[in-house]
Coordinates of C-alpha atoms and ligand atoms in Angstrom, one line a residue:
M1 CA -13.3 13.7 -88.2
S2 CA -14.0 16.9 -89.7
A3 CA -13.0 17.6 -93.1
R4 CA -11.9 21.0 -94.8
R5 CA -10.3 22.0 -97.7
H6 CA -6.9 22.9 -97.5
R7 CA -4.0 24.7 -99.6
I8 CA -1.6 21.6 -100.0
D9 CA 2.1 21.8 -99.6
A10 CA 2.6 19.8 -103.0
T11 CA 6.1 18.2 -101.8
L12 CA 4.1 16.8 -98.9
H13 CA 1.2 15.8 -100.5
G14 CA -0.1 15.5 -104.1
R15 CA -0.7 18.1 -106.7
D16 CA -4.6 18.1 -106.2
S17 CA -5.7 21.3 -105.0
R18 CA -8.9 19.7 -104.0
A19 CA -7.8 16.8 -102.1
E20 CA -9.3 16.6 -98.6
V21 CA -7.7 16.9 -95.1
L22 CA -9.6 14.9 -92.2
M23 CA -9.0 16.4 -88.8
P24 CA -8.9 13.8 -85.8
A25 CA -11.0 14.7 -82.8
P26 CA -9.4 17.1 -80.6
G27 CA -7.5 16.1 -77.5
R28 CA -4.0 15.9 -75.8
Q29 CA -0.7 15.5 -78.4
R30 CA 0.4 12.4 -76.4
F31 CA 0.6 10.4 -73.4
T32 CA 3.0 11.6 -70.9
G33 CA 3.9 9.2 -68.0
D34 CA 1.6 6.3 -67.5
S35 CA 0.2 5.2 -70.9
P36 CA -2.0 2.2 -72.1
S37 CA -0.7 -1.0 -73.9
A38 CA -2.0 -2.0 -77.2
A39 CA -1.6 -5.2 -79.3
V40 CA -1.5 -4.7 -83.0
I41 CA -2.1 -7.9 -84.6
G42 CA -1.1 -8.3 -88.5
G43 CA 2.3 -6.4 -89.8
G44 CA 1.1 -5.6 -93.2
I45 CA 0.4 -1.8 -94.4
A46 CA -2.7 -1.5 -92.1
G47 CA -0.8 -3.1 -89.0
L48 CA 2.3 -0.8 -89.5
A49 CA 0.1 2.4 -89.8
A50 CA -1.7 1.6 -86.8
A51 CA 1.2 0.7 -84.6
T52 CA 3.3 3.6 -86.0
A53 CA 0.2 6.3 -85.0
L54 CA -0.2 4.4 -81.5
A55 CA 3.3 4.7 -80.8
E56 CA 4.2 8.0 -81.8
R57 CA 1.5 9.2 -79.1
G58 CA 3.3 7.3 -76.6
V59 CA 1.1 3.9 -76.4
R60 CA 3.2 1.0 -75.5
V61 CA 2.9 -1.1 -78.6
T62 CA 3.3 -4.8 -79.3
L63 CA 3.0 -5.7 -83.2
Y64 CA 2.7 -9.5 -83.5
E65 CA 3.0 -10.7 -87.1
Q66 CA 2.8 -14.4 -87.9
G67 CA 5.4 -14.4 -90.7
E68 CA 9.0 -14.0 -90.4
S69 CA 8.9 -10.3 -91.8
L70 CA 7.0 -7.2 -91.9
G71 CA 5.0 -5.9 -94.9
G72 CA 2.2 -8.6 -94.9
R73 CA 1.3 -9.1 -98.7
L74 CA 4.4 -6.8 -99.6
A75 CA 6.7 -8.8 -97.6
G76 CA 9.8 -10.3 -99.0
W77 CA 12.0 -13.2 -98.2
P78 CA 15.5 -14.2 -99.5
V79 CA 15.8 -17.1 -102.3
R80 CA 18.9 -18.4 -104.1
L81 CA 18.7 -18.9 -107.8
A82 CA 19.8 -21.8 -109.7
D83 CA 23.0 -19.5 -110.8
G84 CA 23.8 -19.4 -107.0
S85 CA 22.9 -15.6 -106.8
E86 CA 20.9 -14.2 -103.9
A87 CA 17.4 -12.5 -104.9
T88 CA 14.4 -11.3 -103.0
M89 CA 11.2 -12.8 -103.8
S90 CA 7.9 -11.4 -103.0
R91 CA 4.2 -11.3 -104.3
G92 CA 5.7 -8.8 -106.6
F93 CA 4.8 -5.5 -108.8
H94 CA 2.7 -3.1 -106.7
A95 CA 1.9 0.5 -108.1
F96 CA 2.1 3.3 -105.4
F97 CA -0.1 5.7 -107.0
R98 CA 0.3 9.6 -106.2
Q99 CA -3.0 9.8 -104.6
Y100 CA -1.9 7.1 -102.0
Y101 CA -1.5 10.3 -99.3
N102 CA -1.9 8.1 -96.2
L103 CA 0.4 5.5 -97.2
R104 CA 3.2 8.0 -98.6
G105 CA 2.7 9.6 -95.1
L106 CA 3.6 6.5 -93.5
L107 CA 6.5 5.7 -95.5
R108 CA 7.9 9.4 -94.9
R109 CA 8.2 8.3 -91.5
A110 CA 11.3 6.4 -92.4
D111 CA 12.1 8.2 -95.7
P112 CA 10.9 11.8 -95.5
G113 CA 11.9 12.6 -99.5
L114 CA 10.4 9.1 -100.5
S115 CA 13.5 8.5 -102.2
A116 CA 13.0 4.9 -102.0
L117 CA 10.2 5.3 -104.8
T118 CA 10.8 5.8 -108.5
P119 CA 8.2 7.1 -110.9
M120 CA 7.0 5.0 -113.8
A121 CA 7.0 7.0 -117.0
D122 CA 3.8 5.4 -118.4
Y123 CA 0.7 3.0 -117.7
P124 CA 0.6 1.2 -121.1
L125 CA -2.2 -1.3 -121.7
R126 CA -2.1 -4.0 -124.6
H127 CA -5.0 -6.2 -125.9
R128 CA -4.1 -9.4 -127.5
D129 CA -6.3 -8.0 -130.8
G130 CA -3.5 -5.4 -131.2
M131 CA -5.4 -2.4 -129.4
A132 CA -3.2 -0.3 -127.2
D133 CA -3.6 2.3 -124.7
S134 CA -1.5 4.6 -122.8
F135 CA -2.0 7.2 -119.9
A136 CA 1.7 9.1 -120.4
R137 CA 0.0 11.9 -122.4
V138 CA -3.4 12.1 -120.8
P139 CA -3.9 14.9 -118.7
R140 CA -4.0 14.5 -115.1
T141 CA -6.8 17.0 -114.0
P142 CA -10.2 16.1 -114.4
P143 CA -12.3 16.6 -116.7
W144 CA -9.5 16.9 -119.0
S145 CA -8.3 13.7 -118.0
A146 CA -11.4 12.0 -119.3
L147 CA -11.5 14.1 -122.3
G148 CA -7.8 13.9 -122.9
F149 CA -8.4 9.8 -122.7
V150 CA -11.3 9.9 -125.1
A151 CA -9.1 12.2 -127.7
L152 CA -6.1 9.9 -127.5
S153 CA -7.2 6.6 -126.8
P154 CA -8.0 4.1 -129.8
S155 CA -10.3 1.9 -127.7
F156 CA -12.6 4.8 -126.5
G157 CA -13.3 7.5 -129.1
W158 CA -16.1 10.3 -129.2
R159 CA -18.3 8.1 -131.3
D160 CA -18.2 5.6 -128.4
L161 CA -18.9 8.4 -125.9
A162 CA -21.6 9.5 -127.7
A163 CA -23.2 5.9 -127.9
M164 CA -23.4 5.5 -124.2
N165 CA -26.2 5.6 -122.2
P166 CA -26.0 9.1 -120.5
R167 CA -28.7 8.3 -117.9
E168 CA -27.1 5.4 -116.7
A169 CA -23.5 6.6 -117.0
L170 CA -23.9 10.1 -115.4
P171 CA -23.2 8.7 -111.8
L172 CA -19.5 8.2 -113.3
L173 CA -19.3 12.0 -112.9
D174 CA -20.1 12.0 -109.0
V175 CA -18.9 9.1 -107.3
R176 CA -19.6 9.8 -103.3
V177 CA -18.7 7.6 -100.6
P178 CA -20.5 5.8 -99.0
E179 CA -23.8 6.5 -101.0
V180 CA -22.0 4.8 -104.3
Y181 CA -22.4 1.4 -102.2
E182 CA -26.2 2.2 -101.5
R183 CA -26.9 2.7 -105.2
F184 CA -24.3 0.2 -107.1
D185 CA -23.3 -2.5 -104.6
G186 CA -26.3 -4.8 -105.7
I187 CA -24.8 -5.1 -109.4
S188 CA -21.7 -6.5 -110.7
A189 CA -19.1 -4.4 -112.7
E190 CA -19.5 -6.3 -115.7
D191 CA -23.6 -5.5 -115.8
F192 CA -23.0 -1.9 -114.9
L193 CA -20.6 -1.2 -117.9
H194 CA -23.2 -3.1 -120.3
R195 CA -26.0 -0.9 -118.8
I196 CA -24.1 2.3 -119.6
G197 CA -23.3 1.2 -123.0
F198 CA -19.6 1.1 -122.3
P199 CA -17.7 0.3 -125.8
E200 CA -16.7 -3.1 -126.1
A201 CA -12.7 -2.4 -126.8
A202 CA -12.4 0.0 -123.9
H203 CA -14.4 -2.4 -121.7
H204 CA -12.0 -5.4 -122.5
L205 CA -8.9 -2.9 -122.4
A206 CA -8.8 -0.5 -119.6
F207 CA -11.6 -1.8 -117.2
E208 CA -11.0 -5.6 -117.5
V209 CA -7.2 -4.5 -116.4
F210 CA -8.7 -2.2 -113.5
S211 CA -11.3 -4.5 -112.3
R212 CA -9.0 -7.4 -112.5
S213 CA -6.4 -5.8 -110.2
F214 CA -9.0 -6.1 -107.6
F215 CA -8.6 -9.8 -107.8
S216 CA -11.8 -10.4 -109.1
D217 CA -13.5 -11.3 -112.5
P218 CA -15.8 -8.1 -113.3
R219 CA -18.6 -10.5 -113.2
E220 CA -18.2 -11.0 -109.6
L221 CA -17.0 -7.7 -108.7
S222 CA -19.5 -5.1 -107.0
A223 CA -20.0 -2.3 -109.4
A224 CA -19.6 0.1 -106.5
E225 CA -15.8 -0.8 -106.2
L226 CA -15.5 0.1 -109.9
L227 CA -17.1 3.1 -109.5
L228 CA -14.9 4.1 -106.5
M229 CA -11.7 2.9 -108.4
F230 CA -12.9 5.2 -111.3
H231 CA -13.4 8.0 -109.1
I232 CA -10.1 7.5 -107.0
Y233 CA -7.9 6.9 -110.1
F234 CA -9.5 8.9 -112.9
L235 CA -12.5 11.5 -112.4
G236 CA -12.2 12.3 -108.7
S237 CA -8.5 13.2 -108.4
S238 CA -5.7 15.2 -110.3
E239 CA -3.1 13.0 -109.2
G240 CA -3.7 11.1 -112.4
L241 CA -2.9 7.2 -113.4
L242 CA 0.7 7.4 -113.1
F243 CA 2.6 5.9 -110.4
D244 CA 5.8 5.1 -108.5
V245 CA 7.6 1.9 -107.6
P246 CA 10.2 1.0 -105.1
R247 CA 13.8 1.3 -106.4
E248 CA 14.8 -1.8 -104.1
P249 CA 12.9 -5.0 -102.9
F250 CA 10.0 -4.1 -100.6
P251 CA 12.0 -5.4 -97.2
Q252 CA 15.1 -3.3 -98.0
A253 CA 13.3 -0.2 -99.4
L254 CA 10.3 0.2 -97.2
W255 CA 9.6 -2.3 -94.3
E256 CA 12.8 -2.6 -92.5
P257 CA 13.4 1.4 -92.4
L258 CA 9.7 1.4 -91.2
G259 CA 10.3 -1.5 -88.5
G260 CA 13.4 0.4 -87.5
C261 CA 11.2 3.8 -86.8
L262 CA 8.8 1.6 -84.7
R263 CA 11.4 0.2 -82.7
R264 CA 12.8 3.8 -81.9
L265 CA 9.4 4.6 -80.8
G266 CA 9.5 2.0 -78.4
A267 CA 7.5 -0.5 -80.0
E268 CA 8.0 -4.3 -79.3
V269 CA 7.9 -5.9 -83.2
R270 CA 7.3 -9.4 -82.6
T271 CA 7.7 -11.4 -86.1
G272 CA 7.0 -15.3 -86.1
A273 CA 4.4 -14.7 -83.4
P274 CA 0.9 -15.8 -84.6
V275 CA -1.8 -14.6 -82.4
H276 CA -4.3 -17.5 -81.7
R277 CA -6.9 -15.8 -79.7
V278 CA -7.9 -12.6 -78.2
R279 CA -10.2 -12.5 -75.1
P280 CA -11.8 -9.7 -73.3
A281 CA -11.0 -10.0 -69.5
A282 CA -13.3 -9.1 -66.6
D283 CA -11.5 -5.9 -65.7
G284 CA -11.9 -4.4 -69.2
D285 CA -8.4 -5.3 -70.4
L286 CA -7.8 -8.0 -73.4
T287 CA -5.5 -11.1 -73.4
V288 CA -3.8 -11.9 -76.5
E289 CA -2.6 -15.8 -77.0
T290 CA 0.5 -16.4 -78.8
D291 CA 2.3 -19.8 -79.0
G292 CA 3.2 -20.3 -75.2
A293 CA 2.2 -16.8 -73.8
T294 CA -0.5 -15.0 -72.9
D295 CA -0.2 -11.1 -72.9
R296 CA -2.5 -8.3 -71.3
H297 CA -3.4 -5.2 -73.3
Q298 CA -5.6 -2.6 -72.8
A299 CA -6.5 -2.4 -76.8
V300 CA -6.2 -4.5 -79.7
V301 CA -6.0 -3.7 -83.5
L302 CA -7.1 -6.6 -85.4
A303 CA -5.1 -5.8 -88.8
L304 CA -4.9 -9.1 -90.1
D305 CA -5.7 -10.5 -93.8
T306 CA -9.4 -11.6 -94.6
R307 CA -8.8 -15.3 -94.0
G308 CA -6.6 -14.4 -90.6
L309 CA -9.5 -12.0 -89.1
R310 CA -11.9 -14.7 -89.9
R311 CA -10.0 -17.3 -88.1
L312 CA -8.8 -15.2 -85.2
V313 CA -12.5 -14.1 -84.5
G314 CA -13.7 -17.6 -84.9
A315 CA -11.3 -18.8 -82.2
S316 CA -11.9 -15.5 -79.9
E317 CA -15.5 -16.8 -78.8
Q318 CA -16.0 -13.9 -76.3
L319 CA -15.0 -11.1 -78.8
G320 CA -18.1 -9.0 -80.3
D321 CA -21.3 -9.8 -80.7
A322 CA -23.3 -12.4 -82.7
S323 CA -24.1 -10.3 -85.6
W324 CA -20.4 -8.7 -85.9
R325 CA -19.0 -12.3 -85.6
A326 CA -21.5 -13.6 -88.1
D327 CA -20.6 -10.9 -90.6
I328 CA -16.4 -11.6 -89.9
A329 CA -17.4 -15.5 -90.4
A330 CA -19.0 -14.6 -94.1
M331 CA -16.1 -12.6 -95.6
R332 CA -14.8 -14.1 -98.7
T333 CA -11.4 -14.2 -100.0
A334 CA -10.8 -13.8 -104.0
P335 CA -9.8 -16.7 -106.3
P336 CA -6.1 -17.4 -106.4
F337 CA -3.6 -15.5 -108.0
L338 CA -0.2 -16.2 -109.6
V339 CA 2.9 -14.2 -109.7
S340 CA 5.9 -15.8 -111.9
R341 CA 9.2 -14.2 -111.7
L342 CA 11.4 -15.2 -114.2
W343 CA 15.2 -14.6 -114.4
L344 CA 16.1 -15.0 -118.1
D345 CA 19.5 -15.5 -119.9
R346 CA 18.9 -12.5 -122.2
P347 CA 17.7 -8.9 -122.1
V348 CA 14.2 -8.1 -123.5
R349 CA 14.1 -5.6 -126.2
E350 CA 15.1 -2.1 -125.2
D351 CA 12.0 -0.6 -125.5
R352 CA 9.8 -2.6 -123.4
A353 CA 8.2 -0.9 -120.8
G354 CA 8.8 -1.4 -117.2
F355 CA 5.0 -2.3 -116.6
L356 CA 2.6 -3.6 -119.2
G357 CA -1.0 -4.3 -118.4
T358 CA -2.5 -6.8 -120.7
S359 CA -5.8 -8.2 -121.6
G360 CA -7.2 -11.1 -123.5
F361 CA -4.1 -13.1 -123.2
D362 CA -5.5 -16.0 -121.3
G363 CA -5.7 -14.6 -118.0
L364 CA -2.3 -12.7 -118.1
D365 CA -2.9 -9.6 -116.4
N366 CA 0.4 -7.5 -116.5
V367 CA 4.1 -8.1 -117.4
S368 CA 6.9 -6.2 -115.6
V369 CA 10.6 -6.0 -116.5
L370 CA 11.9 -5.7 -113.1
D371 CA 15.5 -4.8 -114.0
R372 CA 14.0 -1.5 -115.6
W373 CA 13.4 -0.1 -112.1
E374 CA 14.4 -2.6 -109.0
G375 CA 18.1 -2.2 -108.1
E376 CA 18.5 -5.6 -107.2
S377 CA 17.4 -7.0 -110.5
A378 CA 19.1 -4.5 -112.2
R379 CA 22.3 -5.8 -110.7
W380 CA 21.6 -9.2 -111.4
A381 CA 20.7 -8.3 -115.3
A382 CA 24.0 -6.2 -115.6
R383 CA 26.2 -9.0 -114.1
T384 CA 24.6 -11.8 -116.3
G385 CA 23.5 -10.0 -119.2
G386 CA 20.0 -11.2 -118.8
S387 CA 16.7 -9.7 -117.5
V388 CA 14.1 -10.2 -114.8
V389 CA 10.6 -10.6 -115.8
E390 CA 7.5 -10.8 -113.8
L391 CA 4.0 -12.1 -114.9
H392 CA 0.8 -11.7 -112.9
A393 CA -2.5 -13.7 -113.3
Y394 CA -5.2 -12.7 -111.1
A395 CA -8.6 -14.4 -110.5
V396 CA -7.3 -17.9 -112.0
D397 CA -9.8 -20.6 -111.9
G398 CA -8.7 -22.7 -108.9
R399 CA -9.6 -26.1 -110.7
T400 CA -6.7 -25.5 -113.4
E401 CA -3.5 -27.2 -112.5
P402 CA -0.8 -24.5 -111.4
K403 CA 1.9 -26.0 -113.8
V404 CA -0.7 -25.7 -116.7
V405 CA -1.1 -22.0 -115.7
Q406 CA 2.4 -21.4 -115.3
R407 CA 3.2 -22.9 -118.8
R408 CA 0.5 -21.2 -120.2
M409 CA 1.5 -17.7 -118.8
L410 CA 5.3 -18.2 -120.2
E411 CA 3.6 -18.9 -123.8
R412 CA 1.4 -15.5 -123.3
L413 CA 4.6 -14.0 -122.6
H414 CA 6.3 -15.2 -125.6
E415 CA 3.6 -13.6 -127.6
V416 CA 3.6 -10.5 -125.7
Y417 CA 7.5 -10.1 -126.1
P418 CA 8.2 -12.5 -128.8
E419 CA 12.3 -12.1 -128.4
T420 CA 11.9 -14.1 -125.0
A421 CA 10.7 -17.3 -126.8
D422 CA 14.3 -18.0 -127.4
F423 CA 15.5 -17.1 -123.9
R424 CA 16.7 -19.7 -121.6
V425 CA 15.0 -19.5 -118.2
V426 CA 17.8 -19.3 -115.5
D427 CA 15.5 -19.7 -112.7
A428 CA 11.8 -19.4 -112.0
H429 CA 9.8 -18.7 -108.8
H430 CA 6.1 -19.0 -108.8
E431 CA 3.9 -17.6 -105.9
W432 CA 0.2 -19.0 -105.6
R433 CA -1.8 -17.2 -103.1
D434 CA -5.3 -16.5 -102.4
D435 CA -5.0 -13.9 -99.6
C436 CA -7.1 -10.9 -101.1
P437 CA -10.5 -10.0 -100.1
L438 CA -13.3 -10.6 -102.4
F439 CA -15.6 -7.2 -102.8
S440 CA -18.6 -9.3 -104.2
V441 CA -21.7 -8.1 -105.3
G442 CA -23.9 -7.1 -102.3
G443 CA -21.3 -7.9 -99.8
Y444 CA -20.6 -4.1 -98.7
R445 CA -23.0 -4.2 -95.7
R446 CA -21.2 -7.0 -94.0
R447 CA -17.8 -6.0 -94.3
P448 CA -16.1 -4.9 -91.0
A449 CA -15.7 -1.2 -90.2
V450 CA -13.0 0.1 -88.1
R451 CA -15.1 0.0 -84.9
T452 CA -16.3 -2.9 -83.4
P453 CA -19.2 -3.7 -80.6
H454 CA -15.9 -3.6 -78.3
P455 CA -14.9 -0.3 -77.5
R456 CA -11.1 -1.0 -77.3
V457 CA -10.9 -3.3 -80.2
T458 CA -10.8 -2.0 -84.0
V459 CA -10.2 -3.4 -87.3
A460 CA -7.9 -2.3 -90.0
G461 CA -7.2 -3.9 -93.5
D462 CA -7.9 -3.3 -97.0
M463 CA -11.3 -5.1 -96.7
V464 CA -12.5 -2.4 -94.1
R465 CA -15.3 0.2 -94.5
T466 CA -13.4 3.2 -93.9
G467 CA -16.3 5.8 -95.7
L468 CA -13.4 7.5 -97.7
P469 CA -12.7 7.2 -101.5
V470 CA -9.6 4.8 -100.9
A471 CA -8.6 1.3 -102.0
L472 CA -6.0 -1.4 -102.2
M473 CA -2.7 -0.4 -100.1
E474 CA -4.5 2.9 -99.5
R475 CA -7.2 1.5 -97.9
A476 CA -4.9 -0.6 -95.5
A477 CA -2.9 2.3 -94.5
T478 CA -6.0 4.6 -94.1
S479 CA -7.9 2.2 -92.1
G480 CA -4.6 1.5 -89.9
F481 CA -4.5 5.2 -89.0
L482 CA -8.4 5.4 -88.4
A483 CA -8.3 2.3 -85.9
A484 CA -5.6 3.9 -84.0
N485 CA -7.3 7.3 -84.1
A486 CA -10.5 5.8 -82.8
L487 CA -8.6 4.2 -79.7
L488 CA -6.6 7.6 -79.3
A489 CA -10.0 9.5 -79.3
G490 CA -11.3 7.2 -76.5
W491 CA -8.1 8.2 -74.3
G492 CA -8.5 11.8 -75.1
I493 CA -5.5 11.9 -77.2
R494 CA -5.5 13.7 -80.3
G495 CA -4.8 11.2 -83.4
Q496 CA -3.4 11.3 -87.0
V497 CA -4.4 13.7 -89.5
L498 CA -5.7 12.1 -92.7
W499 CA -5.8 13.1 -96.6
T500 CA -8.1 11.8 -98.9
V501 CA -9.2 12.4 -102.6
P502 CA -12.3 14.5 -102.9
R503 CA -15.0 12.8 -101.4
A504 CA -17.5 13.9 -103.9
G505 CA -17.4 14.6 -107.9
R506 CA -14.9 17.6 -108.0
S507 CA -16.7 19.8 -110.7
R508 CA -19.8 21.6 -109.9
V509 CA -21.0 21.0 -113.6
L510 CA -20.3 17.5 -113.6
R511 CA -22.3 17.0 -110.1
A512 CA -25.2 18.7 -111.3
L513 CA -25.2 16.6 -114.6
A514 CA -25.0 13.4 -112.2
G515 CA -27.9 14.9 -110.1
L516 CA -30.0 14.7 -113.4
A517 CA -29.4 10.9 -113.1
V518 CA -30.8 10.4 -109.7
R519 CA -33.7 13.1 -110.3
R520 CA -35.0 11.1 -113.4
Ligands
LIG601 C1 0.0 -9.5 -106.5 C2 -0.6 -8.4 -105.8 C3 -0.6 -7.1 -106.8 C4 -0.9 -6.0 -105.8 N1 -0.9 -4.9 -106.5 C5 -1.4 -3.6 -105.9 C6 -1.2 -2.4 -106.4 O1 -0.7 -2.4 -107.5 N2 -1.4 -1.3 -106.0 C7 -2.2 -1.5 -104.6 O2 -2.5 -0.4 -104.1 N3 -2.2 -2.6 -104.1 C8 -1.9 -4.0 -104.5 N4 -2.1 -5.0 -104.0 C9 -2.6 -5.0 -102.8 C10 -2.3 -4.9 -101.5 O3 -1.0 -5.9 -101.6 C11 -3.2 -4.8 -100.3 O4 -4.0 -3.8 -100.3 C12 -2.2 -4.6 -98.8 O5 -1.0 -5.2 -99.0 C13 -3.1 -4.9 -97.8 O6 -2.6 -5.0 -96.7 P1 -3.1 -5.2 -95.1 O7 -2.1 -4.7 -94.1 O8 -4.4 -5.0 -95.3 O9 -3.3 -7.0 -95.3 P2 -1.8 -7.7 -95.3 O10 -0.5 -7.3 -96.1 O11 -2.2 -9.2 -95.8 O12 -1.5 -7.9 -93.7 C14 -2.1 -8.9 -92.8 C15 -0.9 -9.4 -91.9 O13 -1.6 -10.3 -91.0 C16 -0.8 -11.4 -90.7 N5 -1.7 -12.2 -89.7 C17 -2.6 -13.1 -90.1 N6 -3.1 -13.9 -89.1 C18 -2.2 -13.6 -88.1 C19 -2.3 -13.8 -86.8 N7 -3.0 -15.0 -86.4 N8 -1.2 -13.3 -86.1 C20 -0.5 -12.5 -86.5 N9 -0.3 -12.0 -87.8 C21 -1.3 -12.6 -88.6 C22 -0.3 -11.8 -92.1 O14 0.7 -12.5 -92.1 C23 0.0 -10.3 -92.7 O15 1.2 -9.9 -92.7 C24 -1.5 -6.2 -104.6 C25 -1.6 -7.5 -103.9 C26 -1.2 -8.4 -104.6 C27 -1.3 -10.0 -103.7

């Protein structure tokens, strides 16, 4: 893919005039007449992006999803509450950042104006010791974002900035992908922050919240992922740290409309369809085995979660080569996380934020008041006079009894929002999962890339190496499009145009400063 700067249509992309556009390999617009068939395995964001890009160009797509609905880690399912109401449960709160250009492009297929998303006014953070931070008033364009944060933050002042180790900290100013992995994948996020002399208070507040949102303890997370995150959300993009959230539960707001688009494009969307094996056939085709059926395709996109990919590749003995298979087998998932959703009989205080990042509260990572922004919760709260609150705890010690953690998180809620201590819990749903990838120290080299040893098999998902500054949901969407583009290029068809935050530090002065660190 070639890259070039573009004037940005702010309504379609973001506000960052330095965002980069990545042009796909040249080719015909789409198939006409006879077209190949492709299996996309996995119906999360990555699979939906791949399936959409392929189907739009006339490929005959079958999407296989083992779950009963689309969305993967953002899937939702109906539950009946103790008071008889119907609600949609999910893994809960997700921040849709403005620099998620490719994810937003995917969602625009079904919702051109992104009317399903609503902005959150702030990204407040609170530490148990009383320290609080906010990004609402921090400017969005670097370097003013960093300077504004230092000027406004109680946890990170000018004195802290002056006390940092300048030589070690300079690389923060010019994060480049994939070079950042070559230099920093070998140390942990925690060690990196110590090395640069990052102030203790800001370390515990801002960085712990961010690194834990990668589902890992900072001692286990690769420093390269932390630097990348710093670049994407802070110093490398002028979209800022504010984000949007869906106005309704994920299925209704996002995946049912997108699934409808796919079907209108002629794709076959099969839910409740786990794939057990993929086998290369002698004639170059690939067979895909599901419960009781074997389908034949000319290409396959593996858009599964980490464990699903490991299992499927493990069972598909003839797929790939020995070293690729060994790398997939070595992939790890992050420790378990808990999402507790509580339907409470009374409203939380009026000034409580829709979302609050928390630190120092025994592993409670954030608290959302869903009825502030999600229609279904707001209607329940209006009808009952109650409120809907969600608690997330990432990287939980797997040895602790789930009930103990659930009770502890509720007690911490009582501390964060003391009025809730007297509320009655009308109903509670607790989701325990461990399906997020672990970006462990030194693990980058073995993570799968989009291309595999088989020219007609590609990989997509939020664990994939894309060579671009993208993470989490945006990595899933971007890798999905890249996986489709790689197949389309092989057929001489032009793929999807992609966008990314700049792939290097954005200011010449900051880049020059960062260069000093490398030369010394
Ligand atoms: C609690 C929580 C909060 C999060 N918050 C944020 C956030 O605020 N911002 C952000 O950007 N990201 C966030 N994330 C991360 C985000 O959810 C993921 O990065 C993203 O959803 C990954 O999408 P994916 O398509 O790569 O994988 P998945 O969504 O896991 O999709 C993989 C799919 O493959 C299917 N599958 C597996 N095996 C098979 C098989 N054999 N046959 C058929 N199908 C199979 C699975 O059922 C699944 O649907 C959060 C995640 C969690 C859990």
